[in-house]
Short mmCIF file of C-alpha atoms (C1' of nucleotides) in Angstrom, two decimals:
data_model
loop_
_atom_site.label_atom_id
_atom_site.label_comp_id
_atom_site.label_asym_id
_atom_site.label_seq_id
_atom_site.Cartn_x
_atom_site.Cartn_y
_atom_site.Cartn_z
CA UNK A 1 101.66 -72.55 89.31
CA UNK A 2 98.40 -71.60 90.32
CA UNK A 3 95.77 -70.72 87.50
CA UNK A 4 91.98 -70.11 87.50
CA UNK A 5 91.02 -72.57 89.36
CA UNK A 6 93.36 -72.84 92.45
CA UNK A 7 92.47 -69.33 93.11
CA UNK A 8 89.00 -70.04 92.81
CA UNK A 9 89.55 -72.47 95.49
CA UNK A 10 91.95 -70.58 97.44
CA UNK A 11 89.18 -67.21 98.50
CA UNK A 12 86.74 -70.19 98.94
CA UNK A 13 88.88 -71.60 101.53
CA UNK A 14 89.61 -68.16 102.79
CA UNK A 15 85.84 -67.00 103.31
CA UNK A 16 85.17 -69.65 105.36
CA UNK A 17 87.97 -69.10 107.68
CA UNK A 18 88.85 -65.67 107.29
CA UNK A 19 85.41 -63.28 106.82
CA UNK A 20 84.61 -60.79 109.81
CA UNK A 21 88.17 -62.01 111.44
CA UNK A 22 90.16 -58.88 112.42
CA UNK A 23 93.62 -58.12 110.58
CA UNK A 24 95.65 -56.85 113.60
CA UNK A 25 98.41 -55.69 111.87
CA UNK A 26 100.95 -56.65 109.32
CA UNK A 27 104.87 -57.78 109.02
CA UNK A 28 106.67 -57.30 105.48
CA UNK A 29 110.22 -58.69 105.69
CA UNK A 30 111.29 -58.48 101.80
CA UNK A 31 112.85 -54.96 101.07
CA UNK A 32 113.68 -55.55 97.71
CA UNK A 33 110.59 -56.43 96.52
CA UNK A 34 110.16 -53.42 94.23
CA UNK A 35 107.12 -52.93 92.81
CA UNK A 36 105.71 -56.28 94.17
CA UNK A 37 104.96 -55.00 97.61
CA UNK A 38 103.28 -51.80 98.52
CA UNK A 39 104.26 -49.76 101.34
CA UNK A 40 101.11 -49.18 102.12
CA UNK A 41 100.40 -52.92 103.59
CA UNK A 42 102.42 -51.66 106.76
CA UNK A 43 99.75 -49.19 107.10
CA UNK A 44 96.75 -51.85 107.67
CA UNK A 45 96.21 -51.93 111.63
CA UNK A 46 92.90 -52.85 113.57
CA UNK A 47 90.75 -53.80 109.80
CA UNK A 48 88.35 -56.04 109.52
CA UNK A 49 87.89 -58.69 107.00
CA UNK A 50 84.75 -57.57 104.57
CA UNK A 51 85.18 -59.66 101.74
CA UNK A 52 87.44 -61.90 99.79
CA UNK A 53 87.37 -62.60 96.12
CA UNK A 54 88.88 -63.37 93.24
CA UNK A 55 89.38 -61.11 89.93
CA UNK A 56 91.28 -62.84 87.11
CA UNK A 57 93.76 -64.65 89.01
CA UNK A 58 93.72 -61.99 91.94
CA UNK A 59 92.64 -62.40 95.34
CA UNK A 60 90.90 -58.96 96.73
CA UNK A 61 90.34 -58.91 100.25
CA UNK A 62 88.77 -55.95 100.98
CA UNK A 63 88.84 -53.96 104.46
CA UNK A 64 87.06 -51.00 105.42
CA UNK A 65 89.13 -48.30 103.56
CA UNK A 66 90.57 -50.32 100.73
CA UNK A 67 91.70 -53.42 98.97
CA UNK A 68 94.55 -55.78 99.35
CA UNK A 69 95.37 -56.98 96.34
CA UNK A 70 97.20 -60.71 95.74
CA UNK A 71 98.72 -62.38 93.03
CA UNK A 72 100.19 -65.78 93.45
CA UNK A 73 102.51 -65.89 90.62
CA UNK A 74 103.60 -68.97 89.94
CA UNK A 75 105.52 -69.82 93.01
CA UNK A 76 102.99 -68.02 95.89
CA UNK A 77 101.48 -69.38 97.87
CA UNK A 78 99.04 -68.26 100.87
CA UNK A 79 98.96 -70.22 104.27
CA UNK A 80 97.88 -70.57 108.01
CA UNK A 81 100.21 -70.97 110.95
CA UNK A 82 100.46 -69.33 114.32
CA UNK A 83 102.39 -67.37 115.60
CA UNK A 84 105.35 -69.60 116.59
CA UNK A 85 105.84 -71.29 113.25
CA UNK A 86 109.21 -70.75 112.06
CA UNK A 87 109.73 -68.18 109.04
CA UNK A 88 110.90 -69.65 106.21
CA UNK A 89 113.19 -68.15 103.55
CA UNK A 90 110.54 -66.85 101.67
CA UNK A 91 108.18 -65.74 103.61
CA UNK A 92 107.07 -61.78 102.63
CA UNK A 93 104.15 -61.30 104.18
CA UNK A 94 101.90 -61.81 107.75
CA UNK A 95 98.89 -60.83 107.99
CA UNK A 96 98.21 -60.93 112.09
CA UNK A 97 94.74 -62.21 112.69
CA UNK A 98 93.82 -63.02 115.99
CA UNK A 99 95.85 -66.06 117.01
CA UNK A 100 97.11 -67.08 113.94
CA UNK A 101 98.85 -65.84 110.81
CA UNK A 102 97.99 -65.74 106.85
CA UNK A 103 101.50 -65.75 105.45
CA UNK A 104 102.62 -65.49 102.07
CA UNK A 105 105.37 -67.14 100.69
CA UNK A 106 106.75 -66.38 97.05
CA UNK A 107 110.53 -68.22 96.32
CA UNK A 108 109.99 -66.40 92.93
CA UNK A 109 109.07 -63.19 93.68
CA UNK A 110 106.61 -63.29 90.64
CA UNK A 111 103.84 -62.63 92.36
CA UNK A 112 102.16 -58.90 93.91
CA UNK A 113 101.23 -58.34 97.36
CA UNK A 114 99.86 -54.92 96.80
CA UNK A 115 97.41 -52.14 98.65
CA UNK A 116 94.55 -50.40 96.41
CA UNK A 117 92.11 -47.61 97.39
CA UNK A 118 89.98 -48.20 94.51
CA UNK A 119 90.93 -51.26 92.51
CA UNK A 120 88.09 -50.56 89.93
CA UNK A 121 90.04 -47.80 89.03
CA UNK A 122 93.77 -49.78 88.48
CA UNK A 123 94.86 -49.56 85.26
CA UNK A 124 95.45 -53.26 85.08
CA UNK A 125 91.97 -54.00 86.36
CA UNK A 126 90.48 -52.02 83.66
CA UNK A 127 92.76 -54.42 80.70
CA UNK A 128 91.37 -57.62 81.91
CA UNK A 129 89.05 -59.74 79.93
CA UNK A 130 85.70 -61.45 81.02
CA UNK A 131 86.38 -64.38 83.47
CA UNK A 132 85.71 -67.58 81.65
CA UNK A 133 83.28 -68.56 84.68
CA UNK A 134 80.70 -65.18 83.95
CA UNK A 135 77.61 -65.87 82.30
CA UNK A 136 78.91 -63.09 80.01
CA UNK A 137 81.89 -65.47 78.76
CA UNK A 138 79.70 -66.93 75.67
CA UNK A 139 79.62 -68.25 72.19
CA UNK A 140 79.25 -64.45 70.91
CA UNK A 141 81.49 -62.44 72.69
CA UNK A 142 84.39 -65.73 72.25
CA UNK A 143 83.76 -65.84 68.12
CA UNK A 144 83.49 -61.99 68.10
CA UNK A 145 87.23 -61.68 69.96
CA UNK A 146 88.76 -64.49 68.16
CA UNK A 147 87.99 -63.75 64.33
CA UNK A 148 89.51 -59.68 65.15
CA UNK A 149 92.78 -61.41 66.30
CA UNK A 150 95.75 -63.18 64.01
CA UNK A 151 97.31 -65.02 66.83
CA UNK A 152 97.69 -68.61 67.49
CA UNK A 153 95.33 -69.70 69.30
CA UNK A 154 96.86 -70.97 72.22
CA UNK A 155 98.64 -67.51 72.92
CA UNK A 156 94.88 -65.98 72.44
CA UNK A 157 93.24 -68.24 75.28
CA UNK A 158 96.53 -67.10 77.54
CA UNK A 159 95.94 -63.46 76.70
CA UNK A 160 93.89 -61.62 80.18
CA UNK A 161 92.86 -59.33 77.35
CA UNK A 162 89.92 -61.57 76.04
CA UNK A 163 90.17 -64.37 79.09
CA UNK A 164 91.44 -64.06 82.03
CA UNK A 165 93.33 -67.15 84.48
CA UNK A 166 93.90 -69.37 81.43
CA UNK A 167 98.21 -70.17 81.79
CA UNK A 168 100.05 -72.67 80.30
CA UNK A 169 98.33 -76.01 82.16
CA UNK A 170 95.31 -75.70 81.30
CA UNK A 171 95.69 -73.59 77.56
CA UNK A 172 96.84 -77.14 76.75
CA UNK A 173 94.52 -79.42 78.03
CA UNK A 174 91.88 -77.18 76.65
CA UNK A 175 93.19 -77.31 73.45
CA UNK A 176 93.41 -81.10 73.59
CA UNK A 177 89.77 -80.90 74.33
CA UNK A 178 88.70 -79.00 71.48
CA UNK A 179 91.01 -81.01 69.00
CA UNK A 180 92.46 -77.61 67.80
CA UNK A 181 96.14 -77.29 67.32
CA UNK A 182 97.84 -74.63 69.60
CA UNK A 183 99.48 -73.01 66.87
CA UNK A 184 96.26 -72.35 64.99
CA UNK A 185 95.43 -68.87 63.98
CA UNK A 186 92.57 -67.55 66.00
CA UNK A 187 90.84 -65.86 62.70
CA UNK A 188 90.33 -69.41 61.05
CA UNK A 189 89.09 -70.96 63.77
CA UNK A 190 85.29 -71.22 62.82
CA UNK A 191 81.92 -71.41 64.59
CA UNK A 192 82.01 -75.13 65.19
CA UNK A 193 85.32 -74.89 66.86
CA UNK A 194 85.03 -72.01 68.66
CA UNK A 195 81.67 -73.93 70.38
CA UNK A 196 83.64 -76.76 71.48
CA UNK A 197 86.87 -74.55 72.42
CA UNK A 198 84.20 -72.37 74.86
CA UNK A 199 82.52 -75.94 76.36
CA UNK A 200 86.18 -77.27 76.69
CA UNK A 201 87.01 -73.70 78.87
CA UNK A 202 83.92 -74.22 80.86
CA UNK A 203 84.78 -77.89 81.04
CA UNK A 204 88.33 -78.32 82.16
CA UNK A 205 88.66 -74.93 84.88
CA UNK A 206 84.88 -76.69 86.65
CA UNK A 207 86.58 -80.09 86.96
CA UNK A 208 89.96 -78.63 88.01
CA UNK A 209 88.16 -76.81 90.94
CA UNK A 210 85.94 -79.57 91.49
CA UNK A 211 89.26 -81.59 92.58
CA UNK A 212 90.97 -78.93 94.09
CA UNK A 213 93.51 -77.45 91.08
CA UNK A 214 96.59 -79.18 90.10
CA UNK A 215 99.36 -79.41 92.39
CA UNK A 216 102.90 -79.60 90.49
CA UNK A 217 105.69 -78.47 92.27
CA UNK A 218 105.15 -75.05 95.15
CA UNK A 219 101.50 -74.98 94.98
CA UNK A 220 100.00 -75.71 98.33
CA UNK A 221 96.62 -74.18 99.23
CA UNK A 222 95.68 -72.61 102.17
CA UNK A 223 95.03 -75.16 104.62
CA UNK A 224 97.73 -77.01 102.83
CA UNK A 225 95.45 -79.12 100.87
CA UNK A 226 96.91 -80.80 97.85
CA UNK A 227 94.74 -80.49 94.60
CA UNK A 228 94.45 -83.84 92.30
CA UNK A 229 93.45 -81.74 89.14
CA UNK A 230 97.17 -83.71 88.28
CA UNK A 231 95.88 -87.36 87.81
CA UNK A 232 93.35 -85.76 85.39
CA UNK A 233 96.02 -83.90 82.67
CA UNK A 234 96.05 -85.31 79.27
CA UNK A 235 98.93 -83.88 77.42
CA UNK A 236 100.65 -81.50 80.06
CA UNK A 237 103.78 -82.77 80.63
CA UNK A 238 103.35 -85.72 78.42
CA UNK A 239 105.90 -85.74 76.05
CA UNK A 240 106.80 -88.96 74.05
CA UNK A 241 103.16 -90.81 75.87
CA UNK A 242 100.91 -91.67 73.84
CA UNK A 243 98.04 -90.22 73.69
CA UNK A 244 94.80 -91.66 75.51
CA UNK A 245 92.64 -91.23 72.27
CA UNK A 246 94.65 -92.48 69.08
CA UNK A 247 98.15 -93.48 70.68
CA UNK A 248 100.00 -91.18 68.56
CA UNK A 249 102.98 -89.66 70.58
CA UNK A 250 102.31 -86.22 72.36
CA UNK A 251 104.76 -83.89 70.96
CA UNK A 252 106.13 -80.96 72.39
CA UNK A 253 107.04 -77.03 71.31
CA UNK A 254 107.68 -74.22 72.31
CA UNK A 255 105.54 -71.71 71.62
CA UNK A 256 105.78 -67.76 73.15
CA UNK A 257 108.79 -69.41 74.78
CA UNK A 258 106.28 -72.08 76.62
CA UNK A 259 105.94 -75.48 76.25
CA UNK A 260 103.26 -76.84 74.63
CA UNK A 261 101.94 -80.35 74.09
CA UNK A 262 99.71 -81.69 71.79
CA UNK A 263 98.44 -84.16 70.13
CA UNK A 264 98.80 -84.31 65.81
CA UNK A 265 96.69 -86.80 65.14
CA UNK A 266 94.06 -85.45 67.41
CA UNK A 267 94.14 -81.99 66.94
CA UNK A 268 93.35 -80.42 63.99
"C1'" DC B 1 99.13 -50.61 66.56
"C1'" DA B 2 99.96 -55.71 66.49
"C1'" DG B 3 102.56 -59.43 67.51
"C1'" DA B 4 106.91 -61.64 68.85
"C1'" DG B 5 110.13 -62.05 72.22
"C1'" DC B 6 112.49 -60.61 76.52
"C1'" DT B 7 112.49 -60.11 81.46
"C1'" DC B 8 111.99 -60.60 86.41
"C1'" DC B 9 113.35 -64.86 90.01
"C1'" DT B 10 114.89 -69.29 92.44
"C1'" DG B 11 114.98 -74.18 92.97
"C1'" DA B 12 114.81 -78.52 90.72
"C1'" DA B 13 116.52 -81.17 87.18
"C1'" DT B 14 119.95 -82.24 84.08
"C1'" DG B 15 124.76 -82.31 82.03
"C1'" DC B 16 129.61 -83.34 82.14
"C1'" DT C 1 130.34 -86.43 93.79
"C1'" DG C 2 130.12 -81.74 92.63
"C1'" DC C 3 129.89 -77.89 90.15
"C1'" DA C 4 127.77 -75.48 86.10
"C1'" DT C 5 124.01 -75.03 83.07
"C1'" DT C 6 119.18 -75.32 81.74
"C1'" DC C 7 114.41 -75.04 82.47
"C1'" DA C 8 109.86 -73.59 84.41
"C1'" DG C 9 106.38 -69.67 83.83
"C1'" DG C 10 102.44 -64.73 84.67
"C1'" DA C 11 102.24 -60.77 82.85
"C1'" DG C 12 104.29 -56.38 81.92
"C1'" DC C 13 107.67 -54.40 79.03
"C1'" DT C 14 110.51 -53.66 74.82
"C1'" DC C 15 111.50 -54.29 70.27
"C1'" DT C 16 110.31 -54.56 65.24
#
DNA sequence: CAGAGCTCCTGAATGC
DNA sequence: TGCATTCAGGAGCTCT
């Protein structure tokens, strides 16, 4: 399930090997992919590669007349082969680049593959919150969002609304961080908190890029690197462990029909 | 409008 | 062993 930081990692990978390169043309092989594919994406012939980056959890690779617009999901994934690898059950997209192939896989089907001319202008561009990486993402504009809202907490640091590439992983370990409970409502959360909640963001999505995400299950980067974000998880998962501060047992809800782990004793 | 909950999908894990 | 059921989740949509 890719969050934040995969991505991050994922147009990093891609600049390096992908900038200036010419998309030749493209193959789309799901037909009921409804709104997940554009038609457009057919259209793309003879473009060249101008820049690829990431908005939310979006990758934008942009070509001389628009934007291709990715979203992993939380099954995608985005690879390299040539031309004679095999195609695999999943496999929606090729993008033909010289000798090789940037394929995108999706078992899911969560995930977009779509075709913008402006993607400024996409209405679900212009919902998205500040990315939790911008300078912008600070102590005033997090206290500001978080005292408007009655929500737990947990759902508010999933919202895109007020942060964007924040899912279920890393809402948790966050949380763990800041010793707040995920169930929490967001407009008694005070200043104190909502300091340490903002370092813990920072925090935990820098380290998880800094060892290459966390790999659980589909998630294979693009030169099929595996990320060892994994080794560092705290409560994720950890149901019935005890926890590495106090030894109390993690416990586990579900909350907005996710599961979340935490830690009572720690988390207040 | 706000907030809770449902929905899309498939493969892995679990249940009997 | 083998089939049936349950679970996982990003983000838009639908209900209340």
């Amino acid at each position: 399930m890719p969050e934040l930081p995969e991505i991050e990692n994922i147009c990093r990978d891609m600049n390096k090997i992908l900038l200036n390169k010419l998309i030749l043309y493209t193959t789309i092989r799901c037909n009921k992919f409804k709104k997940y594919v554009s038609k457009e994406i057919k259209n793309i012939k003879n473009k060249k590669i101008l820049d690829i980056k990431r908005i939310a959890k979006y990758i934008i690779i942009k070509i001389k007349s628009g934007y291709i617009v990715i979203h992993l999901g939380m099954s995608g994934s985005l690879f390299l082969c040539s031309k004679n690898e095999k195609i695999s059950k999943h496999d929606h997209v090729d993008l033909i680049i010289n000798n090789f192939i940037l394929r995108y896989n999706d078992p899911r089907k969560f995930g977009l593959f779509l075709w913008s001319k402006n993607i400024y202008k996409e209405k679900f561009f212009l919902r998205l919150g500040i990315d939790p990486l911008n300078k912008k993402f600070n102590l005033y504009y997090l206290f500001n969002n978080i005292k408007k809202k009655k929500i737990k907490i947990k759902d508010f640091i999933m919202n895109n609304k007020f942060i964007v590439g924040i899912g279920n992983i890393y809402s948790n370990e966050i949380l763990f961080k800041s010793k707040i409970l995920p169930y929490k409502i967001s407009m008694n959360i005070n200043l104190y908190e909502c300091n340490k909640l903002l370092c813990s963001i920072k925090y935990i999505l820098n380290k998880a890029i800094k060892y290459n995400g966390t790999t659980i299950k589909n998630f294979i980067n693009i030169n099929k690197k595996i990320g060892n974000f994994q080794k560092f998880l705290k409560v994720y998962k950890k149901e019935n462990k005890k926890c590495i501060n106090c030894n109390f047992l993690i416990k586990k809800i579900i909350q907005k029909g996710r599961s979340t782990f935490f830690c009572k004793n720690c988390q207040k």
